[in-house]
Structures are given as C-alpha cells and as structure tokens.
PDB file of C-alpha atoms and ligand atoms in Angstrom:
ATOM      1  CA  MET A 755     143.854 112.717 195.026  1.00 84.00           C
ATOM      2  CA  PHE A 756     146.274 114.163 197.852  1.00 91.00           C
ATOM      3  CA  LEU A 757     146.453 114.914 201.557  1.00 94.00           C
ATOM      4  CA  LEU A 758     145.503 118.846 200.719  1.00 95.00           C
ATOM      5  CA  ALA A 759     142.067 118.179 198.753  1.00 96.00           C
ATOM      6  CA  HIS A 760     142.234 115.225 201.587  1.00 97.00           C
ATOM      7  CA  ALA A 761     141.848 117.428 204.714  1.00 98.00           C
ATOM      8  CA  GLY A 762     140.700 120.383 202.787  1.00 97.00           C
ATOM      9  CA  ILE A 763     137.673 119.087 201.310  1.00 98.00           C
ATOM     10  CA  SER A 764     136.528 116.435 203.615  1.00 98.00           C
ATOM     11  CA  LEU A 765     136.344 119.867 206.207  1.00 98.00           C
ATOM     12  CA  GLY A 766     135.017 122.019 203.848  1.00 97.00           C
ATOM     13  CA  ALA A 767     131.927 119.121 203.652  1.00 97.00           C
ATOM     14  CA  ALA A 768     131.974 119.052 207.457  1.00 97.00           C
ATOM     15  CA  VAL A 769     131.274 122.790 207.516  1.00 96.00           C
ATOM     16  CA  VAL A 770     128.490 123.381 205.208  1.00 96.00           C
ATOM     17  CA  ALA A 771     126.991 120.327 205.823  1.00 96.00           C
ATOM     18  CA  THR A 772     127.006 121.896 209.607  1.00 95.00           C
ATOM     19  CA  GLY A 773     125.684 124.743 208.333  1.00 93.00           C
ATOM     20  CA  LEU A 774     122.705 122.590 206.680  1.00 92.00           C
ATOM     21  CA  ALA A 775     121.878 121.138 209.773  1.00 89.00           C
ATOM     22  CA  GLY A 776     121.285 124.164 211.563  1.00 82.00           C
ATOM     23  CA  GLY A 777     124.584 125.728 211.797  1.00 68.00           C
ATOM     24  CA  ARG A 778     123.934 127.647 214.595  1.00 62.00           C
ATOM     25  CA  SER A 779     123.550 126.819 218.216  1.00 52.00           C
ATOM     26  CA  GLY A 780     125.242 127.655 221.645  1.00 54.00           C
ATOM     27  CA  PRO A 781     126.733 130.727 223.291  1.00 54.00           C
ATOM     28  CA  ASP A 782     129.894 129.854 221.643  1.00 53.00           C
ATOM     29  CA  ALA A 783     128.683 130.580 218.025  1.00 50.00           C
ATOM     30  CA  GLU A 784     126.506 133.147 218.994  1.00 52.00           C
ATOM     31  CA  ARG A 785     130.478 134.670 220.367  1.00 55.00           C
ATOM     32  CA  ALA A 786     131.900 133.872 217.668  1.00 53.00           C
ATOM     33  CA  GLY A 787     129.328 135.629 215.736  1.00 51.00           C
ATOM     34  CA  ALA A 788     129.507 138.707 217.753  1.00 51.00           C
ATOM     35  CA  ALA A 789     133.253 138.760 217.353  1.00 54.00           C
ATOM     36  CA  ALA A 790     132.745 138.541 213.912  1.00 51.00           C
ATOM     37  CA  ALA A 791     130.762 141.470 213.563  1.00 53.00           C
ATOM     38  CA  GLY A 792     131.653 143.382 210.961  1.00 55.00           C
ATOM     39  CA  GLN A 793     133.023 140.998 208.199  1.00 62.00           C
ATOM     40  CA  ALA A 794     130.935 140.709 205.664  1.00 70.00           C
ATOM     41  CA  ALA A 795     128.112 138.336 206.491  1.00 83.00           C
ATOM     42  CA  PRO A 796     128.716 135.420 203.923  1.00 85.00           C
ATOM     43  CA  TRP A 797     132.620 134.899 205.859  1.00 87.00           C
ATOM     44  CA  ARG A 798     130.903 135.220 209.784  1.00 89.00           C
ATOM     45  CA  ARG A 799     128.274 133.041 208.770  1.00 91.00           C
ATOM     46  CA  ILE A 800     130.433 130.521 207.958  1.00 93.00           C
ATOM     47  CA  GLU A 801     133.352 131.111 211.426  1.00 92.00           C
ATOM     48  CA  GLU A 802     129.965 130.245 212.798  1.00 92.00           C
ATOM     49  CA  TRP A 803     129.496 126.991 211.397  1.00 94.00           C
ATOM     50  CA  VAL A 804     132.863 126.433 211.862  1.00 95.00           C
ATOM     51  CA  THR A 805     132.841 126.952 215.604  1.00 93.00           C
ATOM     52  CA  THR A 806     129.494 125.577 216.060  1.00 93.00           C
ATOM     53  CA  LEU A 807     131.187 122.151 214.669  1.00 95.00           C
ATOM     54  CA  SER A 808     134.356 122.559 216.957  1.00 94.00           C
ATOM     55  CA  ARG A 809     132.007 122.354 219.353  1.00 92.00           C
ATOM     56  CA  ARG A 810     130.739 118.988 218.450  1.00 93.00           C
ATOM     57  CA  ILE A 811     133.542 117.137 217.195  1.00 95.00           C
ATOM     58  CA  ASP A 812     137.647 117.402 217.633  1.00 96.00           C
ATOM     59  CA  LEU A 813     138.978 118.916 214.617  1.00 97.00           C
ATOM     60  CA  ARG A 814     142.241 117.748 214.780  1.00 97.00           C
ATOM     61  CA  VAL A 815     141.330 114.713 214.991  1.00 98.00           C
ATOM     62  CA  PHE A 816     139.089 114.280 212.050  1.00 98.00           C
ATOM     63  CA  LEU A 817     141.463 116.206 209.925  1.00 98.00           C
ATOM     64  CA  ALA A 818     144.142 113.277 211.510  1.00 98.00           C
ATOM     65  CA  GLY A 819     141.001 110.791 209.407  1.00 98.00           C
ATOM     66  CA  THR A 820     141.022 112.116 206.020  1.00 98.00           C
ATOM     67  CA  VAL A 821     145.168 111.463 205.788  1.00 98.00           C
ATOM     68  CA  VAL A 822     145.969 108.378 207.944  1.00 98.00           C
ATOM     69  CA  SER A 823     144.824 105.801 205.157  1.00 97.00           C
ATOM     70  CA  ASP A 824     147.314 107.685 202.782  1.00 96.00           C
ATOM     71  CA  LEU A 825     149.482 107.499 205.888  1.00 97.00           C
ATOM     72  CA  ILE A 826     149.435 104.378 207.051  1.00 97.00           C
ATOM     73  CA  ASP A 827     149.715 102.203 203.532  1.00 96.00           C
ATOM     74  CA  LYS A 828     152.213 105.037 201.646  1.00 94.00           C
ATOM     75  CA  PRO A 829     155.240 103.897 203.379  1.00 95.00           C
ATOM     76  CA  LEU A 830     153.822 100.597 204.020  1.00 94.00           C
ATOM     77  CA  GLY A 831     153.526 100.090 200.614  1.00 92.00           C
ATOM     78  CA  ARG A 832     157.365 101.449 199.615  1.00 91.00           C
ATOM     79  CA  ILE A 833     158.474  98.166 202.330  1.00 93.00           C
ATOM     80  CA  PHE A 834     156.323  95.394 200.900  1.00 91.00           C
ATOM     81  CA  TYR A 835     155.403  96.421 197.376  1.00 90.00           C
ATOM     82  CA  GLY A 836     158.686  99.104 196.548  1.00 89.00           C
ATOM     83  CA  THR A 837     156.403 101.768 195.589  1.00 90.00           C
ATOM     84  CA  PHE A 838     154.495 104.629 196.760  1.00 91.00           C
ATOM     85  CA  GLY A 839     151.909 103.421 194.736  1.00 90.00           C
ATOM     86  CA  VAL A 840     149.372 101.546 196.377  1.00 91.00           C
ATOM     87  CA  ARG A 841     146.281 100.963 199.028  1.00 93.00           C
ATOM     88  CA  LEU A 842     146.060  98.655 201.498  1.00 95.00           C
ATOM     89  CA  PHE A 843     144.502  97.752 204.495  1.00 95.00           C
ATOM     90  CA  GLY A 844     143.741 101.217 205.577  1.00 97.00           C
ATOM     91  CA  HIS A 845     141.272 101.936 202.355  1.00 97.00           C
ATOM     92  CA  SER A 846     139.665  99.348 203.435  1.00 97.00           C
ATOM     93  CA  LEU A 847     136.057  98.257 204.736  1.00 98.00           C
ATOM     94  CA  LEU A 848     137.783  96.241 207.649  1.00 98.00           C
ATOM     95  CA  PHE A 849     139.618  98.815 208.453  1.00 98.00           C
ATOM     96  CA  LEU A 850     136.988 101.603 209.532  1.00 98.00           C
ATOM     97  CA  MET A 851     134.510  99.382 210.946  1.00 98.00           C
ATOM     98  CA  ILE A 852     137.294  98.000 213.565  1.00 98.00           C
ATOM     99  CA  VAL A 853     138.223 102.149 214.529  1.00 98.00           C
ATOM    100  CA  LEU A 854     134.283 102.693 214.579  1.00 98.00           C
ATOM    101  CA  LEU A 855     133.905  99.558 216.302  1.00 98.00           C
ATOM    102  CA  ALA A 856     136.765 100.576 218.811  1.00 98.00           C
ATOM    103  CA  GLY A 857     135.541 104.253 218.594  1.00 97.00           C
ATOM    104  CA  LEU A 858     131.490 102.474 220.154  1.00 97.00           C
ATOM    105  CA  VAL A 859     133.130 100.713 223.100  1.00 97.00           C
ATOM    106  CA  LEU A 860     135.192 103.886 223.740  1.00 96.00           C
ATOM    107  CA  HIS A 861     132.011 106.230 223.574  1.00 96.00           C
ATOM    108  CA  LEU A 862     130.064 104.479 226.326  1.00 96.00           C
ATOM    109  CA  ARG A 863     132.521 103.657 228.420  1.00 96.00           C
ATOM    110  CA  ARG A 864     134.193 106.731 228.833  1.00 94.00           C
ATOM    111  CA  ARG A 865     132.335 109.050 227.313  1.00 93.00           C
ATOM    112  CA  GLN A 866     135.252 109.662 224.607  1.00 93.00           C
ATOM    113  CA  PRO A 867     134.057 110.191 220.623  1.00 95.00           C
ATOM    114  CA  ALA A 868     137.765 110.810 219.564  1.00 96.00           C
ATOM    115  CA  LEU A 869     137.788 107.473 217.158  1.00 97.00           C
ATOM    116  CA  LEU A 870     134.483 107.961 216.244  1.00 98.00           C
ATOM    117  CA  VAL A 871     135.534 111.094 215.023  1.00 98.00           C
ATOM    118  CA  LEU A 872     138.654 109.754 213.691  1.00 98.00           C
ATOM    119  CA  GLY A 873     136.039 106.812 212.102  1.00 98.00           C
ATOM    120  CA  LEU A 874     134.235 109.978 209.797  1.00 98.00           C
ATOM    121  CA  GLY A 875     137.617 111.411 209.153  1.00 98.00           C
ATOM    122  CA  ILE A 876     138.768 107.843 207.131  1.00 98.00           C
ATOM    123  CA  LEU A 877     134.869 107.333 205.848  1.00 98.00           C
ATOM    124  CA  ALA A 878     135.079 110.518 203.781  1.00 98.00           C
ATOM    125  CA  HIS A 879     138.809 109.409 202.819  1.00 98.00           C
ATOM    126  CA  LEU A 880     138.040 106.260 201.369  1.00 98.00           C
ATOM    127  CA  VAL A 881     134.806 108.041 199.904  1.00 98.00           C
ATOM    128  CA  LEU A 882     136.580 110.630 198.085  1.00 97.00           C
ATOM    129  CA  ASP A 883     139.027 108.527 196.939  1.00 96.00           C
ATOM    130  CA  GLY A 884     136.491 106.787 195.243  1.00 95.00           C
ATOM    131  CA  MET A 885     137.196 103.118 196.956  1.00 96.00           C
ATOM    132  CA  TRP A 886     134.198 101.808 195.206  1.00 96.00           C
ATOM    133  CA  TRP A 887     136.485 101.540 191.841  1.00 94.00           C
ATOM    134  CA  ASP A 888     138.178  99.122 194.160  1.00 94.00           C
ATOM    135  CA  PRO A 889     135.989  96.394 195.260  1.00 95.00           C
ATOM    136  CA  HIS A 890     138.807  94.267 195.788  1.00 94.00           C
ATOM    137  CA  THR A 891     140.951  96.590 198.404  1.00 95.00           C
ATOM    138  CA  LEU A 892     137.838  97.917 199.425  1.00 96.00           C
ATOM    139  CA  LEU A 893     136.121  94.867 200.909  1.00 96.00           C
ATOM    140  CA  TRP A 894     139.918  92.987 201.639  1.00 94.00           C
ATOM    141  CA  PRO A 895     139.983  90.387 202.377  1.00 94.00           C
ATOM    142  CA  ALA A 896     136.612  89.029 201.337  1.00 94.00           C
ATOM    143  CA  LEU A 897     137.496  88.863 197.538  1.00 93.00           C
ATOM    144  CA  GLY A 898     141.075  87.606 198.629  1.00 89.00           C
ATOM    145  CA  PRO A 899     144.040  88.317 200.410  1.00 88.00           C
ATOM    146  CA  SER A 900     145.963  89.966 198.220  1.00 86.00           C
ATOM    147  CA  PHE A 901     146.015  93.857 197.008  1.00 85.00           C
ATOM    148  CA  PRO A 902     145.220  94.734 193.572  1.00 76.00           C
ATOM    149  CA  THR A 903     146.110  98.276 192.597  1.00 75.00           C
ATOM    150  CA  VAL A 904     150.088  98.101 193.128  1.00 79.00           C
ATOM    151  CA  TRP A 905     151.456 100.916 190.448  1.00 82.00           C
ATOM    152  CA  GLN A 906     153.586  99.490 187.511  1.00 81.00           C
ATOM    153  CA  GLY A 907     156.425 102.213 186.812  1.00 81.00           C
ATOM    154  CA  ASN A 908     157.880 105.033 188.491  1.00 87.00           C
ATOM    155  CA  TRP A 909     154.949 106.358 190.818  1.00 86.00           C
ATOM    156  CA  GLU A 910     156.203 109.689 191.917  1.00 88.00           C
ATOM    157  CA  GLN A 911     157.232 110.890 188.526  1.00 91.00           C
ATOM    158  CA  ALA A 912     153.134 109.887 187.606  1.00 88.00           C
ATOM    159  CA  MET A 913     151.621 111.832 190.843  1.00 90.00           C
ATOM    160  CA  VAL A 914     154.109 115.332 189.422  1.00 92.00           C
ATOM    161  CA  ASP A 915     153.001 114.747 185.587  1.00 92.00           C
ATOM    162  CA  GLN A 916     149.429 114.310 187.376  1.00 89.00           C
ATOM    163  CA  LEU A 917     149.703 117.249 189.526  1.00 90.00           C
ATOM    164  CA  LEU A 918     151.293 119.461 187.592  1.00 92.00           C
ATOM    165  CA  ALA A 919     148.286 117.893 183.793  1.00 91.00           C
ATOM    166  CA  SER A 920     145.534 117.600 185.298  1.00 92.00           C
ATOM    167  CA  PRO A 921     142.788 119.408 186.196  1.00 93.00           C
ATOM    168  CA  GLY A 922     141.132 117.105 188.184  1.00 91.00           C
ATOM    169  CA  THR A 923     144.163 116.606 189.976  1.00 92.00           C
ATOM    170  CA  TYR A 924     145.198 120.838 190.749  1.00 93.00           C
ATOM    171  CA  LEU A 925     141.793 121.630 190.608  1.00 96.00           C
ATOM    172  CA  THR A 926     141.113 119.697 194.511  1.00 95.00           C
ATOM    173  CA  GLU A 927     144.789 120.639 195.360  1.00 95.00           C
ATOM    174  CA  LEU A 928     143.870 124.275 195.225  1.00 96.00           C
ATOM    175  CA  ALA A 929     140.319 123.639 196.504  1.00 97.00           C
ATOM    176  CA  GLY A 930     141.293 121.909 199.593  1.00 97.00           C
ATOM    177  CA  ALA A 931     144.413 124.348 200.436  1.00 97.00           C
ATOM    178  CA  ALA A 932     142.193 127.384 199.971  1.00 97.00           C
ATOM    179  CA  VAL A 933     139.670 125.798 202.639  1.00 97.00           C
ATOM    180  CA  LEU A 934     142.436 125.019 205.209  1.00 98.00           C
ATOM    181  CA  ALA A 935     144.256 128.239 204.289  1.00 98.00           C
ATOM    182  CA  GLY A 936     141.105 129.826 205.381  1.00 96.00           C
ATOM    183  CA  PHE A 937     140.693 127.345 208.211  1.00 97.00           C
ATOM    184  CA  VAL A 938     144.153 128.597 209.495  1.00 97.00           C
ATOM    185  CA  TRP A 939     143.578 132.297 209.063  1.00 96.00           C
ATOM    186  CA  MET A 940     140.211 132.595 210.472  1.00 95.00           C
ATOM    187  CA  LEU A 941     141.873 130.798 213.770  1.00 95.00           C
ATOM    188  CA  VAL A 942     144.848 133.334 213.258  1.00 95.00           C
ATOM    189  CA  ARG A 943     142.842 136.036 213.129  1.00 93.00           C
ATOM    190  CA  HIS A 944     141.069 135.893 216.117  1.00 91.00           C
ATOM    191  CA  GLY A 945     144.191 134.121 218.052  1.00 92.00           C
ATOM    192  CA  ARG A 946     142.976 130.727 219.086  1.00 92.00           C
ATOM    193  CA  LEU A 947     145.695 128.524 216.154  1.00 94.00           C
ATOM    194  CA  LEU A 948     147.874 127.234 219.284  1.00 93.00           C
ATOM    195  CA  ALA A 949     144.769 127.123 221.891  1.00 91.00           C
ATOM    196  CA  PHE A 950     143.422 124.985 218.721  1.00 94.00           C
ATOM    197  CA  VAL A 951     146.549 123.115 218.570  1.00 94.00           C
ATOM    198  CA  ARG A 952     146.533 122.488 222.246  1.00 93.00           C
ATOM    199  CA  HIS A 953     142.945 121.683 223.021  1.00 88.00           C
ATOM    200  CA  GLY A 954     140.990 121.499 219.784  1.00 87.00           C
ATOM    201  CA  ARG A 955     139.007 124.681 221.002  1.00 82.00           C
ATOM    202  CA  ILE A 956     138.242 127.644 218.707  1.00 84.00           C
ATOM    203  CA  GLN A 957     135.403 129.414 221.527  1.00 75.00           C
ATOM    204  CA  GLU A 958     137.512 130.932 224.488  1.00 65.00           C
ATOM    205  CA  HIS A 959     135.131 129.503 226.588  1.00 54.00           C
ATOM    206  CA  PRO A 960     134.081 125.199 226.705  1.00 49.00           C
TER     207      PRO A 960
HETATM  208 ZN1  LIG B2466     143.959 107.345 199.925  1.00 87.69          ZN
END
C-alpha cells in the first residue's frame, strides 16, 4: 500500500467512524450543514461528519501520522540497506508507544493533543500495512535486533509492476485518491483550503 491509499483510506475510515459515533455535533457542524443546504443529502451528511471530525482532531496531523512510518523508514532503508523496500523502526509498536506516551505527557501537561493524534495516524498505518504478518518488525526488538523484511532485487520496478497489475494495489490507491480529492474539493468549494493548511480548521469560527 502506498501513500495515497494510506492517507485517503485512513481519513475515510475516521470520517465514517465519526458518522457512526453520532456525526453531527455542535454549532459548527450545524453551520456546515446549513451552508451545504441544497446539496445531495449523502454528500451533505459526509461534510457534517468531516466538519465534526476536524473539530475533534487536527486532520493535518492525523494525515501526517498515516504516512510518517514510510517517510521515516524508506529513506533510512535506502541509506542503510540500499533499498526503499524495507520496514524498520517506524513500523514497530515501540515507535507507536513512544509517540503515544510522549503524546499523553504533552496532553496532560499542556492540553496539547497533537502527538496523540499523530499516534492515531501511525496506528492506522500499521493496521493498513497488516503488520501482524510481520511480527519480527512489529514487535522489534523483542524477537531480535535485525529487520528481516529487506527487499531483494529492484524494489522500484516491482512496485510499478504491482501498481499496474495488482487490483488490490491500484484499487486501494484509487480509493485513497478519491477520498483525498473529495476532501480537497470540499475545502476549495467552501473557500477553506488555505485556512485548513494554516490552522487545520474547516469551519470559520473556532
Ligand atoms: Zn508502511
């Protein structure tokens, strides 16, 4: 699974979970619902869920968390193993626990939840990577100090082949890209793209 699938599917799952948990909450969601009046009902409802979710967590940090494991491990793999085809410390429970523990301390002392949200994104990444199939890396270093999943051969070419030929790969990438495109389109349509990039807010009033 590549970055678009990780970010888009994780965001989609978080939005759906928000909807299942109640979806609309607070005056901002009401305002978003009112602003979206006239749209098709399902899209309006999804926008309410996205707005509600964005009031609870900083979606910029969450999206960063969904890809940070690969952004750490791939370059390190290229440097230390000569290939991008590795999963290292960034795909371990230890990494997740360190981020969550630091996040807990930060949240308790300064009411700053950013690292907890980052940890949520990292957890989504580990789940979507199916890391339970690679317990040696997931539980590193409990089962030994080395990382066993080092790709042999031309990883880049193998990934291009997989992207073109494997439905499980290109369909998930397309699904992730569609979710991200819908999210960006929502921000653009409401004139909130720059505000979101700068402040992580979708609604006009905090
Ligand atoms: Zn990964």
